[in-house]
Amino acid sequence: MTFPLSSLERLADNLIQGRGVFFIGSGFSLDSEPNSAYTILARIIARLEALIIQLSKVELYEKFMSMFYVEGHNNNKVDPQWVQCNIGRYYEINDWICSAYDIVLGEYKSKSKTLTNIKIFFDDVNNSESNIFLRVSGKHTLPPTTPLNETLFISYLSLGPRYRGKAMFLDTVGFDNPKIMAGDAITLPTLLEVSNAYQGVLKPRHFILARLAREGLCPVLITTNFDLLLEGGYRLSGLKPLDNTNSSLAYFYEFFRVIGDPNTFFDSGDGHRTAMIVKIHGCAHHYRTLRSKVMVHKPSKHAVESWRRYLDDVVYTYREIQNWRDDAWARDFVRTQARTRTLAFIGYSGIDPVIHDTLRTVYEEMSRQRLQDSPTKKPEEATCYFFDIQNKSSFHGEELLRSASRARGVPNPPLDEHPNLIRFYTSAPKSPMLDEMLTWTFHRTFRRRQKELLHAHLSTVASLLLGHPLAVSLRDSIFLYFDQLVKNEFNIINNSTRNQLRDDLRHVTLWSGQFHRLLLQEYHLAQECAATGATTTADRYEHRYEPLIDHPLHAAWGVVVEIALRRMIAKRQGKLSQWTDNDYWWHPVAGVAPPYPGLKLSFGLQPAPTLLFIVPQGVRIAGLHTRLRGLSVGICIFWELPYSVLFWPTGRTNPVYPTHGRHASLHVPSAQDLLSWAGEKRSPNNSHEFLP
């Protein structure tokens, strides 16, 4: 399997134009939270069997086993093999068990007055359920469901027939349980609490989608998922949940809104300068909010009715996936996005008959509206991309892609694997994996936006720093060098071997994912300090992302800093002509404690690398150095940026060291020095003045 560079380049072109909409399915987060169809079936069957045993409804279990009979299997009891064989009937089993739960709850209601000890009854149910779940799933590491109790059953029964079974089904799946569906990005007040709530389950892909939303490039995301992982990525990346009290828009995309039901869509579906996560099958957070208002003594009729009504909005059973029911808002929204945007499906199988038919119908309609096909159109011009696992059958995805090609005027898309089908591996050491592909796609989109801002704002920022206009020849030279850098990054990955690919991807993408992200963070915090009169700020956290579009002048200057550093280091190593290479001996720092932009450098025969950090003035350098001990580093150099400086010091200053007297002759380059290194064709001969 080769890295799909061409496909991802086309996708990046769509993203930078603001045309991209990601459509996220359940496979997107299976390695974050193992809520697979297999696990869900094991949970709901274990609870049903435990209740049947305690309520002596054995005939109900016999009906279940007869309904979902497996040929050649001992159909007396469910075991892992039986579950595996019935995954294809997942929605049917969900539907049947919702009805069975309804019957069981009715049976409990009729027998509850005759139970001698209700607490013992529920203890027996919960213990039995735990043992059955281990037998059915064969897994000992999965978090348990919320134990049943009398209060829960009273709440279920208040919903009435049909709804009570659906409510218990969703609780069994994990809708009510943060250990199964982790996180709360909406109501928790601090980012530390939000981070702790997600317990490390978020992956790079969740933050990549959030960064694209923050840039305003992908402000709309559609998902069939119920979990709260996307919201976690958005919140920890710097987006704030929008409510009726924080509607001020100081930045282009500062807020996000989760659309998980029709009313929220009607109230906030316009998405004006607000990132939207549109959950067309329902949302666990909204479910928990409504449920919590019923889990009290004497809940109001309105609370019970609100919970009951939302149960119909959550799509989980065979009947519910047959049509759009009352969800015309979701149907029309998906249709509009398919007609006007480029959809990128990730973790979505395309098997869902309703959504598949809706998308195919839209593409077929677009194809019919064309007066004639175009023989010059190519299948890859389809406004649709489909990510799928390597070596997996992708019939439904391929059919969507071919329909999208016809919509673009391709008369007969070939039956060969579609060029917009992007395959990935699911486990190391094989590469590329999904996170690597999305990180690369973001990096290429990031470079495109950098180029836009560099061309638009370099002259302005340089004039502010120099006090006079930037020479056109120097400006054009910087433009040229940046184009060379971006082109060579493509060539590096294109020529990378299978064994080198993971390291090459990491070293290239660290420039956007670490260096520039952290540099923009420092500039943003400096602006905040200047606005508030503060002299320092501790508002730094691991995944914070400041969008380029909100800091266009700083974004343009960041390109100058990068090119200058690359050329300076390459000259110091005696290989200036290779300054765009992906050199193992120098790259952005990652995985170390200080949350500041930095580079890891090695010169000559140095036994340990040098670390160079750009930090705000006033940081306790000795404390930072203590945090870096044990990393086998040699020299640590810190270039300080005063909060009073808008972009970069106009004159040379002295770097700061953890200990005095080492390399005392070095300087922090001035703005003029960096511009010269970034643009002059004959590089200066003073790199030794800045680097050891």
XYZ file of C-alpha atoms in Angstrom:
692
model
C 0.000 0.000 0.000
C 1.430 3.359 -1.044
C 0.679 6.641 0.682
C -2.285 8.228 -1.197
C -0.608 11.587 -1.750
C -2.605 12.631 -4.804
C -5.951 11.895 -3.152
C -5.021 13.799 -0.003
C -3.701 16.740 -2.045
C -7.058 17.005 -3.803
C -8.822 16.832 -0.455
C -6.564 19.588 0.928
C -7.438 21.731 -2.114
C -11.125 21.327 -1.255
C -10.520 22.097 2.406
C -8.618 25.330 1.789
C -11.509 26.496 -0.409
C -13.907 25.906 2.491
C -15.774 23.204 0.576
C -15.050 20.256 2.872
C -17.575 18.612 5.184
C -16.521 15.549 7.171
C -19.134 12.834 7.654
C -18.094 10.790 10.683
C -19.341 7.277 11.442
C -18.935 4.864 14.336
C -15.635 3.446 13.067
C -13.956 6.804 13.640
C -13.592 6.290 17.392
C -13.609 2.531 17.965
C -9.993 2.631 19.150
C -10.909 5.415 21.601
C -13.978 3.807 23.134
C -14.583 0.141 22.259
C -18.331 0.565 21.801
C -18.458 -1.741 18.821
C -21.533 -3.605 17.639
C -20.077 -6.719 19.296
C -19.722 -5.010 22.686
C -23.156 -3.401 22.516
C -24.824 -6.723 21.687
C -23.018 -8.355 24.611
C -24.213 -5.627 26.987
C -27.869 -5.610 25.997
C -28.134 -9.423 25.881
C -26.464 -9.811 29.296
C -28.944 -7.422 30.904
C -31.923 -9.096 29.230
C -30.847 -12.574 30.344
C -30.215 -11.400 33.931
C -33.669 -9.844 34.201
C -35.328 -12.871 32.612
C -33.694 -15.150 35.194
C -34.810 -13.051 38.162
C -38.345 -12.513 36.821
C -38.748 -16.143 35.674
C -39.534 -15.184 32.073
C -37.594 -18.046 30.513
C -39.996 -18.261 27.575
C -38.874 -14.784 26.493
C -35.257 -15.957 26.287
C -36.333 -19.012 24.280
C -38.152 -16.747 21.827
C -35.028 -14.623 21.508
C -32.781 -17.587 20.736
C -35.319 -18.933 18.259
C -35.642 -15.572 16.503
C -31.890 -15.183 16.064
C -31.008 -18.831 15.547
C -27.464 -19.548 14.383
C -27.008 -22.595 12.170
C -24.585 -25.138 13.598
C -24.438 -23.460 17.009
C -25.688 -24.664 20.374
C -28.539 -22.173 20.578
C -29.272 -22.689 24.265
C -27.016 -19.868 25.438
C -25.342 -16.840 23.926
C -21.540 -16.943 23.762
C -18.873 -14.918 21.859
C -19.247 -17.073 18.739
C -23.019 -16.503 18.679
C -22.531 -12.736 19.068
C -19.987 -12.657 16.255
C -22.335 -14.548 13.955
C -25.184 -12.099 14.640
C -23.347 -8.783 14.191
C -24.951 -8.522 10.754
C -28.357 -8.488 12.474
C -27.312 -5.747 14.888
C -30.225 -3.352 14.248
C -32.761 -6.176 14.270
C -31.537 -7.392 17.664
C -31.594 -3.840 19.011
C -35.204 -3.500 17.917
C -36.252 -6.823 19.426
C -34.513 -6.179 22.737
C -36.102 -2.731 23.132
C -39.458 -4.534 22.933
C -38.252 -7.272 25.284
C -37.099 -4.684 27.833
C -40.555 -3.119 27.629
C -42.122 -6.501 28.466
C -39.653 -7.121 31.305
C -40.361 -3.718 32.845
C -44.092 -4.439 32.661
C -43.488 -7.784 34.356
C -41.460 -6.083 37.096
C -44.268 -3.559 37.647
C -46.803 -6.340 38.145
C -44.547 -8.325 40.516
C -42.820 -5.514 42.429
C -45.427 -5.466 45.201
C -44.895 -9.152 45.885
C -41.091 -8.969 46.044
C -39.976 -9.473 49.651
C -36.776 -7.434 49.296
C -36.378 -5.156 46.279
C -32.749 -4.318 47.095
C -31.805 -8.009 47.054
C -33.680 -8.402 43.766
C -31.580 -5.727 42.074
C -28.352 -6.967 43.679
C -29.052 -10.387 42.190
C -29.836 -8.857 38.779
C -26.623 -6.804 38.735
C -24.397 -9.677 39.870
C -25.961 -11.999 37.333
C -25.590 -9.404 34.579
C -21.866 -8.964 35.308
C -21.227 -12.707 35.118
C -23.294 -13.141 31.952
C -21.536 -10.207 30.289
C -18.151 -11.843 30.885
C -19.468 -15.082 29.389
C -21.069 -13.373 26.387
C -18.317 -10.878 25.588
C -15.273 -12.862 26.660
C -13.727 -9.526 27.755
C -12.691 -8.582 31.296
C -11.430 -5.047 30.647
C -14.586 -3.256 29.495
C -16.297 -0.857 31.933
C -19.560 -2.174 33.385
C -22.979 -0.679 32.746
C -24.653 1.450 35.401
C -26.177 -0.936 37.984
C -29.960 -1.190 37.996
C -31.969 -0.070 41.019
C -35.511 0.718 42.066
C -35.211 4.455 41.331
C -34.131 3.748 37.761
C -37.022 1.385 37.184
C -39.514 3.907 38.555
C -38.105 6.475 36.098
C -38.337 4.044 33.189
C -41.908 3.128 34.070
C -42.921 6.796 34.200
C -42.292 6.960 30.435
C -45.028 4.460 29.652
C -45.055 1.440 27.302
C -42.628 1.375 24.361
C -40.611 4.331 25.599
C -39.550 2.642 28.831
C -37.865 -0.192 26.957
C -35.998 2.233 24.680
C -34.760 4.224 27.697
C -33.394 1.130 29.429
C -31.828 0.034 26.144
C -29.937 3.351 25.757
C -28.760 3.250 29.376
C -27.518 -0.295 28.829
C -25.609 0.810 25.728
C -23.911 3.455 27.872
C -25.710 6.718 27.096
C -25.912 7.506 30.809
C -22.428 6.304 31.733
C -19.296 8.504 31.377
C -17.132 5.400 31.798
C -18.582 4.013 28.560
C -19.180 7.272 26.658
C -16.598 9.578 28.185
C -16.501 13.290 28.539
C -18.402 16.508 29.022
C -17.263 19.392 26.835
C -20.410 21.475 27.305
C -21.066 22.030 31.011
C -17.685 21.595 32.719
C -16.285 25.072 33.422
C -12.509 24.550 33.162
C -10.338 22.920 30.537
C -8.562 20.884 33.203
C -11.896 19.334 34.173
C -12.737 18.732 30.523
C -9.363 17.069 29.918
C -9.781 14.828 32.968
C -13.298 13.881 31.863
C -11.954 12.385 28.636
C -9.412 10.192 30.419
C -6.956 10.269 27.521
C -9.346 8.691 24.974
C -9.084 11.473 22.393
C -6.905 10.814 19.342
C -5.029 13.234 17.059
C -7.878 12.953 14.528
C -10.323 14.581 16.982
C -8.049 17.600 17.296
C -7.377 17.787 13.549
C -11.082 18.177 12.815
C -11.322 20.797 15.569
C -8.415 22.793 14.098
C -10.018 22.810 10.664
C -13.196 24.077 12.298
C -11.285 26.799 14.165
C -9.798 27.957 10.881
C -13.298 28.266 9.448
C -12.384 25.760 6.741
C -14.712 22.990 7.974
C -17.278 24.735 10.158
C -19.844 21.977 9.565
C -19.330 18.365 10.611
C -21.989 15.657 10.250
C -21.947 12.500 12.337
C -24.129 9.502 13.065
C -22.263 9.013 16.355
C -23.823 9.617 19.758
C -20.602 9.878 21.770
C -18.956 13.073 23.005
C -15.438 12.708 21.611
C -15.718 15.256 18.822
C -16.956 17.855 21.307
C -13.944 17.101 23.503
C -11.551 17.748 20.642
C -13.329 21.004 19.822
C -13.344 22.292 23.415
C -9.722 21.399 24.167
C -8.613 22.999 20.891
C -10.005 26.333 22.017
C -13.591 26.404 20.771
C -16.170 27.315 23.412
C -19.701 25.934 23.641
C -22.173 28.527 22.409
C -25.165 29.434 24.529
C -27.428 32.428 24.866
C -24.987 34.311 27.108
C -21.804 34.340 25.036
C -22.800 35.428 21.562
C -20.006 37.998 21.105
C -17.719 37.038 18.248
C -14.241 38.429 18.901
C -12.692 35.891 16.517
C -13.841 34.269 13.297
C -14.680 30.883 14.827
C -14.556 31.060 18.615
C -17.626 28.948 19.471
C -19.159 25.604 18.568
C -22.683 24.256 18.815
C -23.874 20.663 18.949
C -27.022 20.031 16.920
C -28.555 16.851 18.308
C -32.288 17.400 17.885
C -34.712 19.311 15.636
C -35.304 22.220 18.017
C -31.612 23.001 18.374
C -31.288 22.903 14.596
C -34.210 25.272 14.127
C -32.770 27.672 16.720
C -29.071 27.504 15.782
C -28.777 25.718 12.460
C -27.619 28.812 10.603
C -24.153 28.363 12.139
C -23.104 31.981 11.629
C -19.411 32.059 12.541
C -20.017 29.087 14.807
C -18.667 25.597 14.214
C -21.447 23.014 14.164
C -21.370 19.323 15.037
C -24.593 17.994 13.515
C -25.600 14.698 15.123
C -28.302 13.363 12.855
C -28.932 10.238 14.981
C -28.973 11.907 18.399
C -26.547 12.956 21.132
C -25.596 11.344 24.451
C -25.121 14.722 26.156
C -28.601 15.906 25.244
C -29.981 12.555 26.398
C -28.170 12.844 29.747
C -29.430 16.385 30.262
C -33.072 15.400 29.757
C -32.708 12.148 31.703
C -31.170 13.895 34.725
C -34.301 16.028 35.130
C -36.374 12.865 35.597
C -33.956 11.175 38.016
C -35.280 13.253 40.904
C -38.018 12.882 43.472
C -41.342 13.699 41.829
C -40.140 14.919 38.414
C -42.392 17.323 36.527
C -44.650 16.116 33.734
C -42.734 18.384 31.356
C -39.433 16.695 32.274
C -40.873 13.229 31.676
C -42.439 14.290 28.375
C -39.186 15.907 27.162
C -37.213 12.730 27.859
C -39.921 10.607 26.221
C -39.962 12.753 23.082
C -36.194 12.682 22.714
C -36.163 8.878 22.738
C -37.766 9.028 19.280
C -34.934 11.282 18.049
C -32.245 8.714 18.927
C -31.795 6.312 16.002
C -30.711 2.856 17.142
C -33.172 0.181 16.005
C -34.066 -1.579 12.771
C -37.319 0.358 12.387
C -35.583 3.672 12.996
C -33.067 3.243 10.186
C -35.707 2.408 7.568
C -36.579 6.034 6.794
C -36.046 9.584 8.013
C -39.300 9.416 10.052
C -39.889 12.952 11.377
C -36.257 14.003 10.786
C -36.860 15.970 7.602
C -34.474 18.611 8.945
C -31.602 16.084 8.956
C -32.538 14.654 5.553
C -32.673 18.079 3.910
C -29.460 19.182 5.594
C -27.558 16.119 4.338
C -28.956 16.640 0.843
C -27.860 20.274 0.777
C -24.346 19.418 1.920
C -24.053 16.686 -0.738
C -25.175 19.111 -3.456
C -22.955 22.023 -2.483
C -19.929 20.655 -0.608
C -17.256 17.968 -0.811
C -18.089 15.162 1.615
C -15.313 13.144 3.246
C -16.613 9.962 4.889
C -14.536 8.524 7.728
C -15.531 5.578 9.885
C -18.800 5.317 7.982
C -19.570 2.072 6.149
C -22.246 3.461 3.823
C -24.463 0.447 4.597
C -27.208 2.510 6.277
C -29.958 2.212 3.609
C -31.604 5.575 4.315
C -28.480 7.726 4.197
C -26.985 5.725 1.318
C -30.181 6.158 -0.716
C -30.350 9.871 0.109
C -26.796 10.497 -1.079
C -27.107 8.336 -4.192
C -30.378 10.089 -5.082
C -28.728 13.510 -4.786
C -25.792 12.503 -6.991
C -28.091 10.893 -9.542
C -30.235 14.037 -9.609
C -27.119 16.140 -10.231
C -26.072 13.795 -13.018
C -29.488 14.043 -14.725
C -29.434 17.849 -14.571
C -26.251 18.015 -16.665
C -26.978 18.615 -20.339
C -24.205 16.270 -21.361
C -21.345 14.307 -19.905
C -17.818 15.577 -20.319
C -15.217 13.207 -21.776
C -12.468 15.301 -20.150
C -13.818 14.844 -16.620
C -12.016 12.310 -14.442
C -13.425 10.130 -11.641
C -11.199 11.827 -9.053
C -13.044 15.110 -9.629
C -15.942 13.696 -7.600
C -16.906 15.897 -4.670
C -16.707 12.903 -2.368
C -13.933 11.020 -0.516
C -14.241 7.754 1.343
C -11.745 6.580 3.984
C -11.764 2.855 4.681
C -9.640 0.114 6.213
C -7.020 -1.586 4.081
C -8.118 -4.942 2.585
C -11.760 -4.363 3.556
C -14.591 -4.677 1.061
C -15.869 -1.172 0.271
C -18.837 -1.839 -2.008
C -21.106 0.817 -0.488
C -18.359 3.423 -0.389
C -17.305 2.679 -3.966
C -20.887 3.075 -5.164
C -21.163 6.458 -3.480
C -17.900 7.537 -5.114
C -18.960 6.373 -8.577
C -22.296 8.172 -8.203
C -20.428 11.333 -7.202
C -18.209 10.977 -10.289
C -21.266 10.713 -12.524
C -22.638 13.854 -10.865
C -19.495 15.638 -12.092
C -20.056 14.506 -15.666
C -18.039 11.262 -15.805
C -20.245 8.970 -17.924
C -18.907 5.548 -16.927
C -16.631 5.551 -13.874
C -14.503 2.395 -14.017
C -15.115 -0.500 -11.648
C -11.487 -0.369 -10.545
C -10.831 0.991 -7.064
C -11.911 4.621 -7.113
C -9.080 7.189 -6.825
C -10.951 8.927 -3.977
C -11.108 5.753 -1.907
C -8.422 6.316 0.730
C -7.283 3.257 2.634
C -5.460 3.116 5.964
C -4.152 0.593 8.467
C -5.654 0.207 11.931
C -2.652 -0.924 13.956
C 1.048 -0.200 14.242
C 3.690 -0.818 12.994
C 1.952 -0.606 9.630
C 1.727 2.842 8.118
C -0.136 4.972 7.208
C -2.794 4.919 9.899
C -5.823 7.204 9.959
C -4.286 9.724 12.361
C -1.209 10.008 10.162
C -3.295 10.606 7.041
C -5.405 13.296 8.662
C -2.368 14.945 10.241
C -0.723 15.100 6.817
C -3.904 16.443 5.214
C -4.119 19.143 7.859
C -0.450 20.008 7.358
C -0.926 20.466 3.615
C -4.033 22.582 4.219
C -2.110 24.580 6.826
C 0.685 25.250 4.310
C -1.850 26.484 1.761
C -3.296 28.923 4.266
C 0.208 30.036 5.275
C 0.929 30.819 1.627
C -2.225 32.919 1.328
C -1.372 34.921 4.429
C 2.310 35.213 3.550
C 1.501 36.801 0.182
C -1.140 39.066 1.699
C 0.670 40.274 4.820
C 4.458 39.807 4.633
C 5.097 43.308 3.317
C 2.968 44.812 6.084
C 4.599 42.984 8.978
C 8.108 43.519 7.580
C 7.482 47.247 7.207
C 6.291 47.443 10.816
C 9.461 45.741 12.013
C 11.959 47.494 9.750
C 10.431 50.945 9.753
C 10.573 51.022 5.959
C 9.108 48.975 3.071
C 10.445 45.496 2.434
C 12.484 45.190 -0.743
C 10.454 43.512 -3.463
C 13.353 41.213 -4.354
C 13.627 40.015 -0.746
C 9.863 39.518 -0.517
C 9.756 37.501 -3.741
C 12.718 35.435 -2.615
C 10.885 34.485 0.598
C 7.845 33.537 -1.485
C 10.062 31.353 -3.671
C 11.781 29.670 -0.738
C 8.436 28.853 0.865
C 7.202 27.275 -2.373
C 10.391 25.203 -2.517
C 9.846 24.053 1.058
C 6.245 22.991 0.460
C 7.170 21.192 -2.758
C 10.036 19.345 -1.132
C 7.841 18.200 1.760
C 5.603 16.528 -0.818
C 8.623 14.905 -2.462
C 9.955 13.659 0.881
C 6.752 11.735 1.603
C 6.398 10.656 -2.029
C 9.873 9.103 -1.970
C 9.683 7.732 1.563
C 10.118 3.995 2.006
C 7.717 1.910 4.055
C 10.194 1.823 6.951
C 10.803 5.576 6.835
C 7.252 6.780 6.243
C 6.130 7.124 9.868
C 9.225 9.091 10.916
C 9.126 11.245 7.782
C 5.465 12.102 8.310
C 6.094 12.950 11.928
C 9.078 15.209 11.303
C 7.368 17.090 8.462
C 4.042 17.611 10.212
C 5.598 18.718 13.517
C 6.121 22.123 11.913
C 2.377 22.751 11.707
C 1.289 20.586 14.617
C 3.865 21.817 17.134
C 6.164 24.664 16.116
C 3.722 27.037 14.417
C 0.839 26.082 16.695
C 2.849 26.931 19.804
C 4.373 30.057 18.250
C 0.911 31.413 17.424
C -0.183 30.546 20.945
C 2.617 32.731 22.340
C 1.667 35.610 20.068
C -1.988 35.296 21.063
C -1.158 35.279 24.775
C 1.144 38.268 24.299
C -1.727 40.166 22.692
C -3.975 39.256 25.620
C -1.371 40.497 28.100
C -0.995 43.737 26.172
C -4.766 44.221 26.162
C -5.220 43.491 29.873
C -2.019 45.038 31.199
C -0.845 41.723 32.638
C 2.825 40.806 32.520
C 2.445 37.042 32.311
C -0.137 34.368 31.698
C -0.362 30.680 32.477
C -3.136 29.994 29.951
C -1.324 27.193 28.134
C -2.595 23.694 27.642
C -1.623 20.788 25.488
C -3.994 20.998 22.521
C -4.745 24.710 22.315
C -4.889 25.916 18.744
C -4.887 29.535 17.622
C -6.100 29.743 14.020
C -3.971 31.399 11.370
C -6.998 33.316 10.117
C -7.284 35.136 13.467
C -3.588 36.106 13.443
C -2.724 36.807 9.794
C 0.302 39.064 10.441
C 1.789 36.672 12.984
C 1.117 33.747 10.644
C 3.076 35.475 7.867
C 5.923 36.250 10.255
C 5.952 32.632 11.467
C 6.875 31.531 7.946
C 9.855 33.907 8.029
C 10.963 32.488 11.389
C 10.754 28.919 10.096
C 12.638 29.521 6.850
C 15.308 31.553 8.637
C 15.827 28.866 11.292
C 15.964 26.080 8.704
C 18.544 27.903 6.593
C 20.542 29.034 9.605
C 20.764 25.495 10.992
C 21.575 23.971 7.592
C 24.362 26.531 7.101
C 25.724 25.757 10.563
C 25.779 22.068 9.616
C 27.556 22.822 6.354
C 24.702 21.788 4.058
C 22.762 24.922 3.214
C 21.537 23.481 -0.093
C 19.604 20.856 1.889
C 17.710 23.309 4.102
C 14.300 22.012 2.966
C 15.185 18.391 3.744
C 13.556 16.362 6.477
C 16.731 16.152 8.544
C 16.746 13.729 11.447
C 19.255 15.952 13.246
C 16.967 18.928 13.533
C 13.202 19.140 13.799
C 10.540 20.679 16.067
C 10.497 19.455 19.629
C 7.625 17.161 20.574
C 6.753 15.144 23.624
C 8.602 17.275 26.175
C 7.171 19.272 29.048
C 7.615 22.979 28.145
C 4.609 24.175 26.083
C 6.711 26.488 23.920
C 7.839 26.376 20.281
C 11.204 24.686 20.079
C 13.699 22.826 17.928
C 15.928 19.870 18.608
C 19.337 20.362 16.987
C 22.565 18.418 16.646
C 25.830 19.839 15.344
C 28.939 17.934 14.383
C 29.972 15.305 16.905
C 27.961 16.645 19.825
C 27.039 13.689 22.054
C 23.650 15.199 22.976
C 21.309 17.499 21.071
C 20.772 21.194 21.675
C 17.285 22.383 22.496
C 16.268 25.842 21.334
C 13.019 27.311 22.706
C 11.224 30.575 21.965
C 9.676 31.685 25.264
C 7.944 34.780 26.660
C 9.999 37.123 28.757
C 9.788 36.400 32.459
C 9.543 32.613 32.281
C 11.505 30.856 35.032
C 14.237 29.361 32.870
C 15.756 27.334 35.703
C 12.386 25.687 36.258
C 12.084 24.791 32.574
C 15.553 23.298 32.559
C 14.660 21.151 35.554
C 11.672 19.780 33.651
C 13.964 18.856 30.742
C 16.399 16.815 32.810
C 16.537 13.157 31.943
C 15.965 13.763 28.220
C 19.654 13.340 27.331
C 19.978 16.886 26.054
C 23.119 18.956 25.959
C 22.677 22.711 25.758
C 19.334 24.447 26.290
C 18.971 27.909 24.758
C 15.973 30.159 25.308
C 15.163 33.059 23.009
C 12.959 35.452 24.952
C 10.135 37.452 23.384
C 9.146 40.519 25.443
C 5.377 40.927 25.780
C 5.830 44.516 24.679
C 7.138 43.356 21.272
C 4.471 42.868 18.612
C 6.298 40.332 16.411
C 10.041 40.119 17.093
C 12.754 42.302 18.646
C 14.106 44.797 16.124
C 17.565 44.631 17.681
C 19.723 41.732 18.777
C 19.377 40.528 22.356
C 21.107 37.899 24.429
C 19.649 34.422 24.833
C 19.064 32.972 28.288
C 20.735 29.819 29.604
C 19.901 27.751 32.665
C 23.491 28.296 33.796
C 25.646 31.338 33.129
C 28.817 31.557 31.074
C 28.144 29.006 28.350
C 28.223 30.337 24.790
C 28.017 33.861 26.143
C 28.819 35.281 22.687
C 25.539 34.069 21.126
C 22.684 36.424 20.310
C 18.984 36.235 19.574
C 18.729 37.328 15.924
C 16.939 40.565 15.177
C 13.982 40.862 12.818
C 16.377 42.081 10.108
C 18.598 39.029 10.687
C 15.644 36.672 10.242
C 14.445 38.410 7.096
C 17.936 38.221 5.637
C 18.237 34.517 6.414
C 14.744 33.840 5.082
C 15.149 35.668 1.785
C 18.673 36.535 0.729
C 19.937 34.258 -2.009
C 23.476 34.509 -0.692
C 22.914 33.628 2.924
C 24.689 35.643 5.639
C 27.805 34.152 7.217
C 26.780 34.794 10.790
C 24.918 31.651 11.822
C 27.640 31.075 14.458
C 26.428 34.242 16.179
C 23.048 32.649 16.906
C 23.660 28.895 17.161
C 26.338 26.966 19.123
